Backbone as JSON, one array per atom type, in Angstrom:
{
  "sequence": "MRDIALILHVVAGILAMLFGPLAIVLTLRRRGLNWAGEVYHWTIALVCLTALVMVPYDWSRLWYFWPITIASYLFVYLGQRSAEAPGGLWYRGVLRGYGGGWIALWTAVAVVGLPHHPWTWAIPIVVGSTVIEWLCFNPSPAWTREPQAGATS",
  "N": [[28.28, 29.11, -48.07], [24.95, 28.94, -46.63], [25.01, 31.24, -45.73], [24.18, 32.26, -47.98], [22.62, 31.03, -48.38], [20.81, 32.26, -46.29], [20.36, 34.73, -46.4], [18.84, 34.93, -49.36], [16.89, 33.67, -48.24], [16.23, 35.61, -46.48], [14.68, 38.05, -47.67], [13.41, 36.43, -49.8], [11.2, 35.49, -47.92], [10.0, 38.21, -46.94], [9.34, 39.17, -49.5], [7.48, 37.21, -50.2], [5.66, 37.65, -48.56], [4.48, 39.92, -48.43], [3.38, 39.87, -51.25], [1.48, 37.61, -50.96], [-1.36, 38.1, -49.77], [-2.15, 40.11, -51.87], [-1.67, 38.09, -53.93], [-3.77, 36.52, -53.29], [-6.15, 38.34, -53.09], [-6.3, 39.1, -55.74], [-6.39, 36.39, -57.6], [-8.9, 35.63, -56.51], [-10.22, 37.46, -57.02], [-10.34, 38.2, -60.09], [-10.13, 35.42, -60.69], [-8.7, 32.93, -61.53], [-5.42, 32.08, -62.46], [-2.6, 34.51, -62.34], [-0.19, 36.89, -62.04], [0.36, 37.8, -59.77], [-0.03, 35.2, -58.24], [1.8, 33.86, -59.71], [4.3, 34.98, -58.63], [4.21, 35.13, -55.95], [3.62, 31.99, -54.84], [5.91, 31.74, -56.63], [7.54, 32.72, -55.13], [7.51, 32.33, -52.03], [8.42, 28.86, -52.73], [10.89, 29.29, -53.37], [11.8, 30.74, -50.77], [10.82, 27.98, -49.25], [12.79, 25.94, -50.59], [15.55, 28.11, -50.03], [15.31, 27.31, -46.63], [15.44, 24.49, -46.96], [17.93, 24.2, -47.77], [19.95, 25.17, -45.45], [18.65, 23.67, -43.3], [20.19, 20.98, -42.61], [23.23, 22.48, -41.51], [22.43, 22.67, -39.21], [21.49, 20.62, -37.55], [21.0, 19.19, -36.15], [18.96, 20.69, -34.2], [17.25, 21.96, -36.42], [15.69, 20.0, -37.95], [13.1, 19.09, -38.06], [11.84, 21.65, -39.6], [12.57, 20.32, -41.83], [10.5, 18.37, -42.41], [7.8, 20.6, -42.52], [8.19, 22.38, -43.89], [8.12, 21.42, -46.94], [5.49, 20.95, -46.53], [4.66, 23.56, -46.5], [5.34, 24.47, -48.97], [3.7, 22.4, -50.65], [1.19, 23.79, -49.41], [1.33, 26.5, -50.71], [1.49, 25.28, -53.82], [-1.09, 23.78, -54.07], [-3.17, 25.68, -54.1], [-1.81, 27.36, -56.37], [-2.2, 25.34, -58.6], [-5.51, 25.45, -58.15], [-6.23, 27.74, -58.83], [-5.61, 27.54, -61.34], [-7.22, 26.04, -62.75], [-10.48, 26.87, -62.33], [-13.46, 26.58, -60.6], [-16.71, 24.65, -59.86], [-15.91, 24.12, -57.07], [-13.52, 26.3, -56.38], [-12.61, 28.32, -55.72], [-12.2, 27.56, -52.83], [-9.26, 26.06, -52.26], [-8.15, 27.49, -53.23], [-7.37, 30.0, -51.56], [-7.11, 28.42, -48.92], [-4.99, 26.94, -49.61], [-2.97, 29.38, -50.87], [-3.57, 31.21, -48.56], [-2.95, 28.82, -46.38], [0.01, 28.62, -47.25], [0.65, 31.4, -46.55], [-0.04, 31.56, -43.99], [1.95, 29.73, -42.72], [3.76, 31.02, -43.01], [3.53, 33.06, -41.38], [3.36, 31.99, -39.1], [6.01, 31.06, -38.75], [7.71, 33.41, -38.4], [7.23, 33.79, -36.18], [7.94, 31.8, -34.19], [10.68, 31.75, -35.16], [10.62, 35.25, -34.63], [10.08, 34.68, -31.7], [10.92, 33.09, -29.59], [10.74, 32.25, -27.18], [8.29, 31.58, -26.57], [6.12, 30.02, -26.88], [3.22, 29.57, -27.14], [2.95, 31.77, -29.23], [3.13, 30.65, -31.31], [0.29, 30.11, -32.48], [-0.29, 31.93, -32.52], [-0.76, 33.25, -34.96], [-1.65, 30.33, -36.89], [-4.11, 29.43, -35.03], [-6.0, 32.49, -35.96], [-5.53, 33.02, -38.88], [-6.93, 30.48, -39.93], [-9.33, 30.12, -38.86], [-10.01, 32.32, -40.54], [-9.64, 31.81, -43.07], [-11.98, 29.02, -43.18], [-14.16, 30.64, -42.99], [-14.45, 32.52, -45.08], [-14.03, 29.95, -46.51], [-16.71, 29.14, -46.7], [-18.59, 31.65, -46.28], [-18.65, 32.28, -49.64], [-17.72, 34.65, -51.32], [-20.33, 36.04, -54.04], [-19.49, 36.69, -56.84], [-17.6, 34.52, -56.78], [-18.26, 32.27, -56.75], [-19.67, 32.29, -58.7], [-21.19, 31.19, -62.54], [-18.95, 31.88, -65.2], [-19.31, 34.22, -67.99], [-20.44, 33.35, -71.2], [-17.47, 33.64, -73.72], [-17.37, 36.08, -72.39], [-14.55, 37.55, -70.48], [-12.27, 38.18, -68.16]],
  "CA": [[26.9, 28.58, -48.66], [24.69, 28.6, -45.11], [24.84, 32.97, -45.33], [24.01, 33.35, -49.25], [20.66, 30.69, -48.36], [20.23, 32.45, -45.49], [20.29, 35.51, -46.98], [18.48, 34.28, -50.05], [15.24, 33.11, -46.95], [15.01, 36.27, -45.46], [14.78, 37.94, -48.9], [11.89, 35.9, -50.6], [9.99, 35.41, -47.03], [9.37, 39.59, -47.19], [8.41, 38.96, -51.15], [6.82, 36.25, -49.7], [5.17, 37.81, -46.91], [3.68, 41.11, -49.24], [2.96, 38.9, -52.6], [0.33, 36.0, -50.54], [-2.43, 38.72, -49.53], [-2.16, 40.77, -52.81], [-1.82, 36.99, -54.16], [-5.09, 36.0, -53.05], [-7.52, 39.12, -53.86], [-6.2, 38.76, -57.49], [-6.61, 35.77, -57.66], [-9.83, 35.0, -56.17], [-11.79, 39.33, -57.97], [-9.7, 37.44, -61.8], [-11.3, 34.11, -61.2], [-7.93, 32.76, -62.04], [-4.08, 31.96, -62.02], [-2.33, 35.47, -62.56], [1.01, 37.14, -62.39], [0.61, 37.93, -58.23], [-0.26, 34.28, -57.81], [2.75, 33.18, -60.21], [5.62, 35.51, -58.03], [4.14, 35.03, -54.83], [4.31, 31.26, -55.86], [8.04, 31.5, -56.68], [8.81, 32.63, -53.29], [7.11, 30.28, -51.85], [9.24, 27.89, -53.46], [12.86, 29.83, -52.78], [11.73, 29.98, -49.07], [11.71, 26.09, -49.13], [14.36, 25.97, -51.04], [17.08, 27.74, -49.27], [15.09, 26.29, -45.41], [15.88, 22.4, -47.42], [19.93, 24.12, -48.12], [19.97, 25.12, -44.11], [18.67, 22.83, -42.55], [21.36, 20.04, -41.86], [23.86, 22.91, -40.9], [21.94, 22.21, -37.4], [20.38, 19.43, -37.91], [19.82, 18.27, -34.4], [18.01, 21.64, -34.34], [16.69, 21.85, -37.39], [15.31, 18.95, -38.45], [11.77, 18.86, -37.37], [12.04, 21.97, -40.18], [12.31, 19.73, -43.41], [8.87, 18.31, -43.36], [7.58, 21.51, -42.17], [8.74, 22.91, -45.03], [7.45, 20.8, -47.73], [3.89, 20.41, -46.6], [3.76, 24.62, -46.58], [5.09, 24.59, -50.09], [2.14, 22.22, -50.94], [0.02, 23.85, -49.45], [1.08, 26.73, -51.94], [1.21, 24.03, -55.05], [-2.34, 23.46, -54.38], [-3.46, 27.39, -54.25], [-1.75, 27.51, -57.6], [-3.35, 24.28, -59.79], [-6.93, 25.26, -58.35], [-5.86, 29.05, -59.89], [-5.0, 27.28, -63.21], [-8.56, 25.17, -63.47], [-11.65, 27.65, -61.68], [-14.25, 25.81, -61.39], [-17.0, 24.25, -58.62], [-15.2, 24.83, -55.24], [-12.36, 26.29, -56.49], [-12.26, 29.26, -54.19], [-11.79, 27.15, -51.37], [-8.69, 25.5, -52.53], [-7.14, 28.64, -53.03], [-8.42, 30.01, -50.05], [-6.85, 26.57, -48.02], [-3.45, 27.12, -50.4], [-2.78, 30.39, -50.73], [-3.59, 30.92, -47.3], [-2.36, 27.92, -45.74], [1.64, 29.28, -46.96], [0.92, 32.65, -45.71], [-0.23, 31.26, -42.43], [2.82, 29.33, -42.56], [4.88, 32.74, -43.61], [3.6, 33.97, -39.71], [4.06, 30.95, -38.3], [7.34, 31.06, -38.68], [7.92, 34.56, -37.93], [6.79, 33.95, -34.86], [8.77, 30.99, -34.53], [12.26, 32.27, -35.29], [10.66, 36.36, -33.78], [9.51, 35.02, -29.94], [11.3, 31.77, -29.5], [10.85, 31.79, -25.79], [6.91, 32.0, -26.38], [5.76, 29.53, -28.12], [2.27, 29.47, -27.72], [2.22, 32.82, -29.59], [3.16, 30.87, -32.72], [-0.94, 28.92, -32.34], [-1.83, 32.63, -33.36], [-1.66, 32.79, -36.5], [-1.8, 28.93, -37.47], [-5.84, 29.92, -35.32], [-6.82, 33.12, -36.44], [-5.34, 32.68, -40.73], [-7.34, 29.5, -40.98], [-10.59, 30.52, -38.46], [-10.48, 33.34, -40.96], [-10.06, 30.67, -44.69], [-12.39, 28.59, -43.78], [-15.0, 31.52, -42.44], [-14.51, 32.9, -46.04], [-14.27, 28.61, -47.54], [-18.11, 28.48, -45.96], [-18.91, 32.13, -46.68], [-17.58, 32.96, -50.36], [-18.45, 36.44, -52.57], [-21.09, 35.97, -55.0], [-18.12, 36.72, -57.37], [-15.68, 33.42, -56.98], [-18.65, 30.83, -58.06], [-21.0, 32.33, -59.99], [-20.13, 30.64, -63.41], [-18.32, 33.23, -66.22], [-20.76, 34.24, -68.52], [-19.67, 32.44, -72.21], [-17.35, 34.91, -74.37], [-16.57, 36.44, -71.13], [-12.8, 38.0, -70.14], [-11.86, 38.04, -67.01]],
  "C": [[25.66, 28.75, -47.9], [24.44, 30.73, -45.62], [24.47, 32.91, -46.97], [22.03, 32.66, -49.22], [20.15, 31.22, -47.95], [19.96, 34.11, -46.07], [19.2, 35.77, -47.99], [16.24, 33.93, -49.49], [15.07, 34.3, -46.68], [13.92, 37.03, -46.93], [12.79, 37.84, -49.43], [10.75, 35.8, -49.68], [9.03, 37.24, -47.15], [9.24, 39.79, -48.33], [6.72, 38.25, -50.56], [4.98, 36.98, -49.54], [3.71, 39.24, -47.85], [2.83, 40.62, -50.67], [1.97, 38.64, -51.85], [-1.2, 36.59, -50.3], [-2.82, 39.62, -51.15], [-2.56, 39.4, -54.22], [-4.17, 36.62, -54.66], [-5.96, 36.6, -53.39], [-7.36, 38.84, -55.09], [-6.81, 38.01, -57.74], [-8.55, 35.07, -58.03], [-11.23, 36.37, -57.25], [-11.45, 37.78, -60.04], [-10.43, 36.34, -61.8], [-10.04, 33.06, -62.12], [-6.28, 32.66, -61.91], [-3.88, 33.77, -62.15], [-0.8, 35.44, -62.32], [1.31, 37.37, -60.64], [0.93, 36.54, -57.28], [1.44, 33.45, -58.54], [4.02, 33.64, -59.29], [5.18, 35.46, -56.72], [5.01, 32.57, -54.52], [6.11, 30.75, -55.52], [8.7, 31.86, -56.01], [9.09, 32.28, -52.82], [8.2, 29.11, -51.95], [10.98, 27.68, -53.31], [12.49, 29.94, -51.5], [12.33, 29.22, -48.96], [12.5, 25.84, -49.97], [15.05, 25.72, -50.13], [16.78, 27.37, -47.95], [16.1, 24.78, -46.04], [17.66, 22.73, -47.15], [20.27, 24.67, -46.57], [19.66, 24.85, -43.53], [19.75, 21.73, -41.94], [22.87, 20.57, -41.23], [23.91, 22.83, -38.97], [21.1, 21.39, -37.27], [19.49, 18.84, -36.81], [18.98, 19.21, -34.04], [17.28, 22.45, -34.75], [16.07, 21.18, -37.75], [14.05, 18.96, -38.92], [11.32, 20.34, -39.01], [11.32, 21.66, -41.99], [10.39, 19.02, -43.89], [7.81, 19.64, -43.36], [6.88, 22.4, -43.65], [7.92, 22.94, -46.28], [6.53, 20.62, -47.71], [4.3, 22.24, -46.86], [4.37, 24.79, -48.14], [3.93, 23.78, -50.75], [1.28, 22.62, -51.06], [-0.11, 25.33, -50.51], [0.67, 26.45, -53.83], [-0.4, 23.49, -55.0], [-3.1, 24.29, -54.56], [-3.13, 26.98, -55.91], [-2.45, 26.89, -58.8], [-4.35, 25.25, -59.37], [-7.66, 27.01, -58.63], [-5.94, 28.24, -61.11], [-6.34, 27.13, -63.87], [-9.74, 26.04, -62.17], [-12.72, 26.62, -62.1], [-15.23, 25.05, -60.23], [-16.71, 24.84, -57.7], [-14.03, 25.8, -55.24], [-11.33, 26.69, -55.84], [-11.11, 28.57, -53.34], [-10.43, 26.32, -51.72], [-7.1, 26.07, -52.55], [-6.73, 29.5, -51.66], [-7.36, 29.08, -48.95], [-5.89, 26.69, -48.09], [-2.96, 27.82, -50.1], [-2.53, 30.99, -48.96], [-2.5, 29.97, -46.61], [-0.65, 28.31, -45.68], [1.13, 30.55, -46.69], [0.87, 32.67, -44.38], [1.25, 30.7, -42.08], [3.58, 29.95, -42.19], [5.07, 32.73, -42.07], [3.9, 33.33, -38.88], [5.09, 30.89, -38.11], [8.33, 32.09, -38.52], [7.91, 34.34, -36.15], [7.59, 33.09, -34.28], [10.16, 31.18, -34.24], [12.4, 34.05, -34.19], [10.95, 36.49, -32.25], [9.9, 33.01, -29.35], [10.79, 30.83, -27.83], [9.01, 31.73, -25.63], [5.86, 31.24, -27.34], [4.63, 28.8, -28.14], [2.01, 30.37, -28.23], [2.39, 31.99, -30.99], [1.68, 30.09, -32.76], [-1.57, 31.07, -32.72], [-1.83, 32.89, -34.4], [-1.94, 32.01, -36.94], [-4.23, 29.68, -37.08], [-6.92, 30.67, -35.73], [-6.56, 33.38, -37.94], [-6.45, 31.35, -40.12], [-8.45, 29.16, -40.27], [-10.88, 31.48, -39.44], [-10.51, 32.69, -42.54], [-11.31, 30.2, -44.22], [-13.44, 29.05, -43.38], [-15.2, 32.22, -44.21], [-14.57, 32.0, -46.93], [-16.46, 28.75, -48.01], [-19.45, 29.67, -46.29], [-18.4, 33.46, -47.75], [-18.7, 34.34, -50.79], [-19.32, 35.89, -53.8], [-20.04, 35.71, -56.43], [-17.29, 35.73, -57.98], [-17.74, 32.17, -57.24], [-20.08, 31.25, -58.67], [-20.06, 32.21, -61.25], [-19.63, 32.14, -64.33], [-19.23, 32.96, -67.4], [-19.54, 33.39, -70.23], [-19.31, 33.77, -73.0], [-16.21, 35.78, -73.21], [-14.69, 36.55, -71.0], [-12.83, 38.37, -68.52], [-10.59, 39.82, -66.48]]
}
């Protein structure tokens, strides 16, 4: 079971890494939920579910991944909900939600790939959060514009 979960975890993680930026860009450009956001949401869900399956196999060393996994999924869920009902500051929910999930993926890659250099884990968090917050407070005019009556995105 652990081996199957690990294979699914890695494949879903790679897909989520690829679809994260696409989901953010298309969601902001189209001002709503789209196929890339759906793919990103479900690949993150699979990454998180498989992580929850693998943690009990080495509980004493990996227990802290359970709350991290749940928080990571909730970030993407926030982005999903924000994309479903654009209006007001919706783009901030998309950026922080989808972007926060993507930052969590990169942080996990750093944790696994560079286990003896814990300070490197902060790089995706600091850089990613800075970019997201800058975009939240300096949005594209297209994200804040009210859609025209009868117009399609």
